[in-house]
CSV table of C-alpha atoms in Angstrom, one decimal:
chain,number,residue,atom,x,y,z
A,23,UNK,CA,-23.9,75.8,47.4
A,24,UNK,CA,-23.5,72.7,45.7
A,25,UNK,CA,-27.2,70.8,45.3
A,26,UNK,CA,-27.8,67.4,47.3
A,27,UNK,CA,-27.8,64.5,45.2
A,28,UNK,CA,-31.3,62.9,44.6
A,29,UNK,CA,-31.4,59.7,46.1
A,30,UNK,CA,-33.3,57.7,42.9
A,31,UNK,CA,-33.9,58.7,39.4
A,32,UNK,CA,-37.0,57.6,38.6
A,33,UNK,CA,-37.5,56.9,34.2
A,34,UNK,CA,-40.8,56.9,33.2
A,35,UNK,CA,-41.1,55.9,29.1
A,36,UNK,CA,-44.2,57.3,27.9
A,37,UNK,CA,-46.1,56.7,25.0
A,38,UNK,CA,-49.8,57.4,24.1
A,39,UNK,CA,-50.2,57.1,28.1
A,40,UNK,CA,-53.1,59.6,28.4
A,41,UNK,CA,-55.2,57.2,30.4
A,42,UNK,CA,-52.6,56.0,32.8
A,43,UNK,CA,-50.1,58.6,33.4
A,44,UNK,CA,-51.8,60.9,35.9
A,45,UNK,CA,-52.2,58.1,38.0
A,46,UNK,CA,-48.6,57.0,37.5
A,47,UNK,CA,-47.2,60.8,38.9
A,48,UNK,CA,-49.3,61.2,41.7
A,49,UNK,CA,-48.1,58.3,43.2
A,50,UNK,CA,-44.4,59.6,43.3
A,51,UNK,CA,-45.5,62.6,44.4
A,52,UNK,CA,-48.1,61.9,47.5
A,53,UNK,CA,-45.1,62.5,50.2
A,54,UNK,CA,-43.6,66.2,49.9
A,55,UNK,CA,-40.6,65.6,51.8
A,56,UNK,CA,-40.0,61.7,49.8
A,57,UNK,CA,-40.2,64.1,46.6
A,58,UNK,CA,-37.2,66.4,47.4
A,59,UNK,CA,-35.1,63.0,47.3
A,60,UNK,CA,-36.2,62.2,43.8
A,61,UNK,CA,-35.8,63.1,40.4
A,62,UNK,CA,-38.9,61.9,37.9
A,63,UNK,CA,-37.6,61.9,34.4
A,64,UNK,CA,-40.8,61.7,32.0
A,65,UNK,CA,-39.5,60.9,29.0
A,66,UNK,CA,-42.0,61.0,26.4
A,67,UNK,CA,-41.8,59.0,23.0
A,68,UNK,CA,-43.1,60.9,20.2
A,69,UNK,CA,-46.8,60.6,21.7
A,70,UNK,CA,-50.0,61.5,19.7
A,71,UNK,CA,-52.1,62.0,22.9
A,72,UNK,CA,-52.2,64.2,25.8
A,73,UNK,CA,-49.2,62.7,27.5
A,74,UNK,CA,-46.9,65.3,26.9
A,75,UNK,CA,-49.0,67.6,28.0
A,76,UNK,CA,-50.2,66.0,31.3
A,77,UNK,CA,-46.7,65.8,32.0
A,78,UNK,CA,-45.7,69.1,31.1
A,79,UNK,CA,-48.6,69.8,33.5
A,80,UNK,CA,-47.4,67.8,36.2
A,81,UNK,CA,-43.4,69.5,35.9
A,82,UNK,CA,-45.0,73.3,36.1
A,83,UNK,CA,-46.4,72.1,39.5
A,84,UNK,CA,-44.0,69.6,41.0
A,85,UNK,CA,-40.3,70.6,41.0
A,86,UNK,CA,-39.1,66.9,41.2
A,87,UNK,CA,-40.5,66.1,37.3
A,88,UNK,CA,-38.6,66.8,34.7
A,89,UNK,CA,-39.7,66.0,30.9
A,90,UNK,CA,-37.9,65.0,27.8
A,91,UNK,CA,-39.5,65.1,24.6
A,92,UNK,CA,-38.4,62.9,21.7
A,93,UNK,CA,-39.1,61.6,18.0
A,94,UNK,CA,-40.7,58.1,18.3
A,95,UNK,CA,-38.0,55.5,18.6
A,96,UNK,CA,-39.3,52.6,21.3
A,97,UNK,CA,-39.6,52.3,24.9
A,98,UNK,CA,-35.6,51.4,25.5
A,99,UNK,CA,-34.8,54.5,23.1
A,100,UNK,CA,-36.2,56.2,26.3
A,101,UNK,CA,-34.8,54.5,28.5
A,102,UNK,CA,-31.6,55.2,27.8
A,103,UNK,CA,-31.9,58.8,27.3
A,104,UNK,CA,-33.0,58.7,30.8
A,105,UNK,CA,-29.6,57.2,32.0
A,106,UNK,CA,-27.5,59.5,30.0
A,107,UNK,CA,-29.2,62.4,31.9
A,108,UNK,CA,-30.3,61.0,35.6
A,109,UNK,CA,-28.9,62.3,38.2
A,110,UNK,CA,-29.7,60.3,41.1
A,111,UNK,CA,-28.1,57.6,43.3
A,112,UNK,CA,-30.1,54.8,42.0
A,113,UNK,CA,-31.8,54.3,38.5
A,114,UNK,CA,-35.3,53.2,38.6
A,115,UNK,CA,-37.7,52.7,35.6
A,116,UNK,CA,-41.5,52.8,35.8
A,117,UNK,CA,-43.4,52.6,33.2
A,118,UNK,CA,-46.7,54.8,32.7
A,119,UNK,CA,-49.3,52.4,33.2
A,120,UNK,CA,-47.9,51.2,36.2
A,121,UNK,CA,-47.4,53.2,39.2
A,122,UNK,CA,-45.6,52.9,42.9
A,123,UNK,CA,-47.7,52.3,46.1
A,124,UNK,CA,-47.1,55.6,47.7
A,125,UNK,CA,-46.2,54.2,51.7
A,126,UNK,CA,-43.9,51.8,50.3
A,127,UNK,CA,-42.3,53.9,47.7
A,128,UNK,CA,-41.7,56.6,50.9
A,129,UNK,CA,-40.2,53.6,53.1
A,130,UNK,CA,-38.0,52.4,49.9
A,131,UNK,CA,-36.5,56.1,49.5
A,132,UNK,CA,-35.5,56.0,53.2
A,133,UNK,CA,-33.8,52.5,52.6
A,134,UNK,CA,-31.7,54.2,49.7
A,135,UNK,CA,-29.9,56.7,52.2
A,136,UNK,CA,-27.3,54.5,53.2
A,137,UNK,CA,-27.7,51.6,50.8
A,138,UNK,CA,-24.4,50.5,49.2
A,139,UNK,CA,-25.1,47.8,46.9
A,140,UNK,CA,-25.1,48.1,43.4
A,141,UNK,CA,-28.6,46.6,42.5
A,142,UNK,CA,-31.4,47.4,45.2
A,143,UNK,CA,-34.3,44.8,44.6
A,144,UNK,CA,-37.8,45.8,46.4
A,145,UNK,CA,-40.9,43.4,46.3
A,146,UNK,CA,-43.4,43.9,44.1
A,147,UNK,CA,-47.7,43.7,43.6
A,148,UNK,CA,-49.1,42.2,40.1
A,149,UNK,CA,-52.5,43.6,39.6
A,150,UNK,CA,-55.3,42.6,37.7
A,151,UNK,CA,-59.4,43.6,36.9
A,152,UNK,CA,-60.7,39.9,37.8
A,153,UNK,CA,-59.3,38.8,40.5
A,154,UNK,CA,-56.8,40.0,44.0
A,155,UNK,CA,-53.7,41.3,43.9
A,156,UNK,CA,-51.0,39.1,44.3
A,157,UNK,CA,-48.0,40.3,46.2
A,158,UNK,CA,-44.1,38.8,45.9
A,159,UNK,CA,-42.6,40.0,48.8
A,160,UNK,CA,-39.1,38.8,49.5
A,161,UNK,CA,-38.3,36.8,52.5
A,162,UNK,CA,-37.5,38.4,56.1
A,163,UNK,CA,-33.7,36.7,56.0
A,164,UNK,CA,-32.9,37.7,52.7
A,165,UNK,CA,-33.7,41.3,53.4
A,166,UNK,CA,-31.4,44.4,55.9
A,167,UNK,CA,-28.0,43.0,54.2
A,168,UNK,CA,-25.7,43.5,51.1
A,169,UNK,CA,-25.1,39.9,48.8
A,170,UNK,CA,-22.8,39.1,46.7
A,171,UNK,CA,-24.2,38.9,43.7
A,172,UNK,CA,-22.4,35.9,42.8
A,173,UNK,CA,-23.5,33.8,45.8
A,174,UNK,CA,-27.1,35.0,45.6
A,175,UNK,CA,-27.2,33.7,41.9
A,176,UNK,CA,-25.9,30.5,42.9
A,177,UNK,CA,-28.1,29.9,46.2
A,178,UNK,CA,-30.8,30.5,43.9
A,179,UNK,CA,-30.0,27.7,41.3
A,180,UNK,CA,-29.3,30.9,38.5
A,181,UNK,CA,-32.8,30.9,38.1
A,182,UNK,CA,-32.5,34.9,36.8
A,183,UNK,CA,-32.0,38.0,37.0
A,184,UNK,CA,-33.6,40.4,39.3
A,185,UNK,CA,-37.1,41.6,37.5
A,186,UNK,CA,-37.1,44.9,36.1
A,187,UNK,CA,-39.9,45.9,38.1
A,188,UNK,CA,-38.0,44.9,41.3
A,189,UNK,CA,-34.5,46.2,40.3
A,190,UNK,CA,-32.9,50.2,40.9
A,191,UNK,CA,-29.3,50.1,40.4
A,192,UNK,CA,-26.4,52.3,40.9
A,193,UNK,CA,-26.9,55.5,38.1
A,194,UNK,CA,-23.0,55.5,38.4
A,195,UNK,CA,-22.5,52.0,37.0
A,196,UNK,CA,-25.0,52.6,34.5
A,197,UNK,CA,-23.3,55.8,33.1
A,198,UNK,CA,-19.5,54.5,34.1
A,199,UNK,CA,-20.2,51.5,31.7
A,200,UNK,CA,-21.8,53.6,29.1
A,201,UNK,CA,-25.1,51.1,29.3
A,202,UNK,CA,-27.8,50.7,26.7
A,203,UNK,CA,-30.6,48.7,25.6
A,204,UNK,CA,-32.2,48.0,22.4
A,205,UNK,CA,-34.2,50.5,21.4
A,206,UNK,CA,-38.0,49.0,20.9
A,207,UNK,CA,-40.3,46.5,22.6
A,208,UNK,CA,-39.0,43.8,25.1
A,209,UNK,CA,-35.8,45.8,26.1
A,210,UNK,CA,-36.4,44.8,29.6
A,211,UNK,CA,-35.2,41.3,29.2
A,212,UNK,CA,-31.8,43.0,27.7
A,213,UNK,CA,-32.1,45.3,30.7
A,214,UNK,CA,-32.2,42.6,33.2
A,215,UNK,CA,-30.0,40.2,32.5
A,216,UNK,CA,-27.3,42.9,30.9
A,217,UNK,CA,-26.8,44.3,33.9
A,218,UNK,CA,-25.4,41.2,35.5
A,219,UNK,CA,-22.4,42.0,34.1
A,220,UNK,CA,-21.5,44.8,35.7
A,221,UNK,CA,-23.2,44.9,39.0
A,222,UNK,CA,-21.3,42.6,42.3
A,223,UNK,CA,-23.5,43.1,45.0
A,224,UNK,CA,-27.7,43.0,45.3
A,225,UNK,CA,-29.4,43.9,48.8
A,226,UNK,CA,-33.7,43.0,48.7
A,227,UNK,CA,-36.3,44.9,50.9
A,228,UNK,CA,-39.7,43.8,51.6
A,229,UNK,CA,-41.4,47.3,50.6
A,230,UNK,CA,-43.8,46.7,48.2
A,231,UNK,CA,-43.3,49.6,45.5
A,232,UNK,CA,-44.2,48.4,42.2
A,233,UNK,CA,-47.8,47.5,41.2
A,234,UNK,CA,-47.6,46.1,37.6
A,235,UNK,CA,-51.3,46.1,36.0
A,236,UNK,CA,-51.8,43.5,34.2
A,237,UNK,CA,-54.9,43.1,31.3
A,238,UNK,CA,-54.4,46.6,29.5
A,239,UNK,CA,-55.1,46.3,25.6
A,240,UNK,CA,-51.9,46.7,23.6
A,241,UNK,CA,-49.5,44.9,26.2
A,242,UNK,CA,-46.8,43.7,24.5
A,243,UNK,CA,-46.6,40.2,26.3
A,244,UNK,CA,-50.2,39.1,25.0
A,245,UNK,CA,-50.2,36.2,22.5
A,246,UNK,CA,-51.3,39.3,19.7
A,247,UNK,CA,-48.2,41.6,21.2
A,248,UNK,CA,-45.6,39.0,20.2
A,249,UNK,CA,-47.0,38.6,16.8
A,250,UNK,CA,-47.0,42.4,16.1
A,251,UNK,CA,-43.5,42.9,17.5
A,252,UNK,CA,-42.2,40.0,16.4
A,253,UNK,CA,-38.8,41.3,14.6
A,254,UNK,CA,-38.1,43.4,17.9
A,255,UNK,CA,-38.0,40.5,19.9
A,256,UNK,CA,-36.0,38.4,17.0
A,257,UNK,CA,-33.2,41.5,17.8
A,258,UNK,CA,-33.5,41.3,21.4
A,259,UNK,CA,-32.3,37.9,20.9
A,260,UNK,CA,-30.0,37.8,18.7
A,261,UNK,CA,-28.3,41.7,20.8
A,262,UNK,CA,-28.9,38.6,24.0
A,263,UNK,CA,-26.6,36.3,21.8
A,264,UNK,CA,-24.2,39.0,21.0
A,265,UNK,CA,-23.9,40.6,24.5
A,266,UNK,CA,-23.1,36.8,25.9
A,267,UNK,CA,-20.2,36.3,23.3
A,268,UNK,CA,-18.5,39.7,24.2
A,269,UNK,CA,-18.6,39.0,27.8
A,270,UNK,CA,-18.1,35.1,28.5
A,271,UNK,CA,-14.8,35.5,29.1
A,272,UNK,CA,-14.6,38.4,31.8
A,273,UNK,CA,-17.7,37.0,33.5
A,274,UNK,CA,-17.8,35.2,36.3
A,275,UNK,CA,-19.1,31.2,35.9
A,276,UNK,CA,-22.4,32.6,38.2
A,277,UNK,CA,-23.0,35.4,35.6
A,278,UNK,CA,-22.5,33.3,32.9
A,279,UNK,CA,-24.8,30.4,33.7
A,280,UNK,CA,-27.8,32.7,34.8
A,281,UNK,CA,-27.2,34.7,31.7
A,282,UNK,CA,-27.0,31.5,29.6
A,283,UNK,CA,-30.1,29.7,31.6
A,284,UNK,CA,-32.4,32.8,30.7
A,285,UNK,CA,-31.3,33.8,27.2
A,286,UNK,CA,-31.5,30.2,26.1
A,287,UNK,CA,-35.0,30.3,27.5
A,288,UNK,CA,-36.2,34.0,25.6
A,289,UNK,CA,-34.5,32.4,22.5
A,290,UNK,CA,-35.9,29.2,22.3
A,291,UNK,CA,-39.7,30.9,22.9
A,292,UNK,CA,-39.0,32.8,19.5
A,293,UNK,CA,-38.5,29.5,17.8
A,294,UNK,CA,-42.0,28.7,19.4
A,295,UNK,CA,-43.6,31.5,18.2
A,296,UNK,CA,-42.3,31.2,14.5
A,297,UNK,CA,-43.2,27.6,14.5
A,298,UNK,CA,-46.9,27.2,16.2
A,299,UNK,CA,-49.3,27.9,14.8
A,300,UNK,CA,-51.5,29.3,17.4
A,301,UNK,CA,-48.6,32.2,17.7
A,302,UNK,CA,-47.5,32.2,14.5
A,303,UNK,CA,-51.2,32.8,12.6
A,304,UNK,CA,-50.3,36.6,12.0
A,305,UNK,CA,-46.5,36.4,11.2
A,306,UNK,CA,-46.4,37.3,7.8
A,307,UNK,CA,-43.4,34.8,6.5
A,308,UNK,CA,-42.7,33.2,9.6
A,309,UNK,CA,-41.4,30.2,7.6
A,310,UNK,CA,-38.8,32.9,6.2
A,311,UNK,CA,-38.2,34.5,9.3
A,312,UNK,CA,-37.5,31.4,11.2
A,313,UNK,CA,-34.6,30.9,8.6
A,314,UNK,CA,-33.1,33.7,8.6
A,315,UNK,CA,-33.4,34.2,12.3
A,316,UNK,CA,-31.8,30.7,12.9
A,317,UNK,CA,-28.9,31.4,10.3
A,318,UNK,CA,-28.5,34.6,12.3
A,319,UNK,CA,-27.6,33.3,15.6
A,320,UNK,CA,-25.8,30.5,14.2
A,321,UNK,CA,-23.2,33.5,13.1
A,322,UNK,CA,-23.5,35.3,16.2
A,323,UNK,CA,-22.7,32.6,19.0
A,324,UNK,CA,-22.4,29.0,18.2
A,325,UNK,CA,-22.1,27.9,22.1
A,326,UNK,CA,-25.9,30.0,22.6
A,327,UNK,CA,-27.3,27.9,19.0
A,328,UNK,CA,-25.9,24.4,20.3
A,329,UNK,CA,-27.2,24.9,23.1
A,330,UNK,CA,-30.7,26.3,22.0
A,331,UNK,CA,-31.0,23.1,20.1
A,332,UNK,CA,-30.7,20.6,22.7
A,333,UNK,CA,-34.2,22.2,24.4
A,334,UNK,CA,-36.8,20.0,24.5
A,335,UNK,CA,-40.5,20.4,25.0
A,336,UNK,CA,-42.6,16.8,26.2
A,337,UNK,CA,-38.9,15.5,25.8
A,338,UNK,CA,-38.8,16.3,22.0
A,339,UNK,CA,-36.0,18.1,20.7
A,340,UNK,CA,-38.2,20.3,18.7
A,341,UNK,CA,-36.2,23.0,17.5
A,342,UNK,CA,-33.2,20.4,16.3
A,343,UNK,CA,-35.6,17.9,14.5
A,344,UNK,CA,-36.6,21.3,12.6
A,345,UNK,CA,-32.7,22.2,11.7
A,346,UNK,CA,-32.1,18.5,10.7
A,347,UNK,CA,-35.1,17.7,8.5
A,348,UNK,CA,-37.1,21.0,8.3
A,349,UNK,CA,-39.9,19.1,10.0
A,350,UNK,CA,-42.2,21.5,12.2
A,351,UNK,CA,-43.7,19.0,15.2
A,352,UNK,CA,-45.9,22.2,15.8
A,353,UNK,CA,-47.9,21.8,12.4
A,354,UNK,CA,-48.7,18.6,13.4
A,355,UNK,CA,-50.8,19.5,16.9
């Protein structure tokens, strides 16, 4: 008899989780009958802790949980091995120190039975040690219909993608258009907004799954993360950059100006970084790296540098006064 398809894959990246992950499973795994419609890929990173084992643990106990063990090679090295082997109607990532709220997670599964669009957005909780959760729930009349993806960007003003946390999309899509994301830190931004250019249609729900904690030590998107993974986000970038010129011209013009709004936006913040100094303190060369990364997008999409260098910050066209006269206003604050 041939086996149901699991409704959702769920991809959960783990490295040097120990504290977190436990917590992360069980709340997949509260429902019984919501866990025969998924399939929990664990895909641990090379990790020097107890994670591998916990979730060896968890998959001897829960027939839903599958784990893949790999050499070290960053979070979106894990993520796509998950793609390449999920099996479920929609693709989902989670990462190990966040988890799902259990009721909404159950309701969200339910949704997927007949949904039909190609992205599946759910509403989200961000929380933190020192003060309330804050939920982003999306409104009643967006929600219980399929968008055009196209539309929806433009209604919106192409403020942005749909957020990573909020987003499952079609595992056939994914796989069909042989997806991938850079391999290390911040390869959720390329996740996001790559996507755009193959997905049509988006349908939201108010279920709250994902509950992102926010204040754990080693977060990558802390002042002190950017520093230390400075030259993986100099690649997302300049891959952003790259992925724009190989599409702009079998996009649509919605596609095109969300994708340009948000990369524009990630590319000019790495200027930033390089050139303040209250970022840039514990970037060893940043002077050097600023060059080279500068020279480096120049080459890969001149429409993405022109238009870098007309941002201004206090109406200052910061990062053009640097290419003209190698003046940092930064130094100067």
């Amino acid at each position: 008899m041939k086996e149901t398809q699991k409704l959702l894959t769920v991809a959960i990246p783990t490295y040097n989780m120990e504290p977190y992950l436990p917590r992360c499973l069980d709340s997949l795994i509260q429902n019984p009958e919501t866990a025969k419609l998924i399939e929990v890929l664990v895909v641990n990173d090379g990790s020097n802790d107890r994670s591998l084992s916990i979730a060896q643990d968890y998959a001897s106990r829960t027939s839903c949980i599958s784990v893949v063990d790999k050499p070290n090679g960053g979070w979106g090295s894990a993520v796509n091995l998950a793609i390449k082997q999920a099996k479920g109607k929609y693709f989902k990532i989670l990462d190990a120190d966040d988890d799902f709220d259990p009721q909404a997670f159950t309701l969200f599964v339910g949704q997927l039975k007949t949904a039909t669009a190609d992205i599946v957005a759910t509403s989200t909780a961000d929380v933190y040690d020192d003060q309330p959760t804050k939920i982003t729930q999306y409104p009643p009349e967006l929600c219980g219909r399929v968008h055009d993806l196209n539309d929806y960007l433009r209604e919106t003003g192409y403020q942005g993608g749909i957020p990573m946390a909020c987003m499952s999309v079609k595992t056939a899509l994914l796989q069909r258009n042989h997806f991938e994301v850079c391999e290390r830190y911040y390869a959720d931004i390329d996740y996001l907004l790559n996507v755009l250019f193959y997905a049509q249609t988006v349908a939201f729900s108010r279920a709250v799954v994902y509950r992102y904690y926010h204040g754990r030590e080693g977060q990558s998107t802390n002042a002190m993360g950017y520093a230390r993974h400075i030259d993986d986000y100099l690649r997302l970038d300049i891959r952003l950059a790259t992925s724009y010129e190989a599409h702009k011209y079998t996009t649509t013009d919605e596609i095109k100006r969300t994708y340009l709004k948000n990369s524009v936006a990630s590319i000019q913040f790495a200027y930033q970084l390089l050139m303040s100094p209250s970022f840039n303190i514990s970037i060893a060369d940043a002077e050097k790296k600023l060059r080279e990364f500068d020279a480096k997008l120049k080459a890969t999409s001149k429409y993405i540098y022109k238009a870098v260098g007309k941002v201004r910050r206090r109406g200052i066209p910061f990062i053009l006064i640097w290419r003209l006269f190698r003046i940092n206003l930064f130094s100067f604050r």
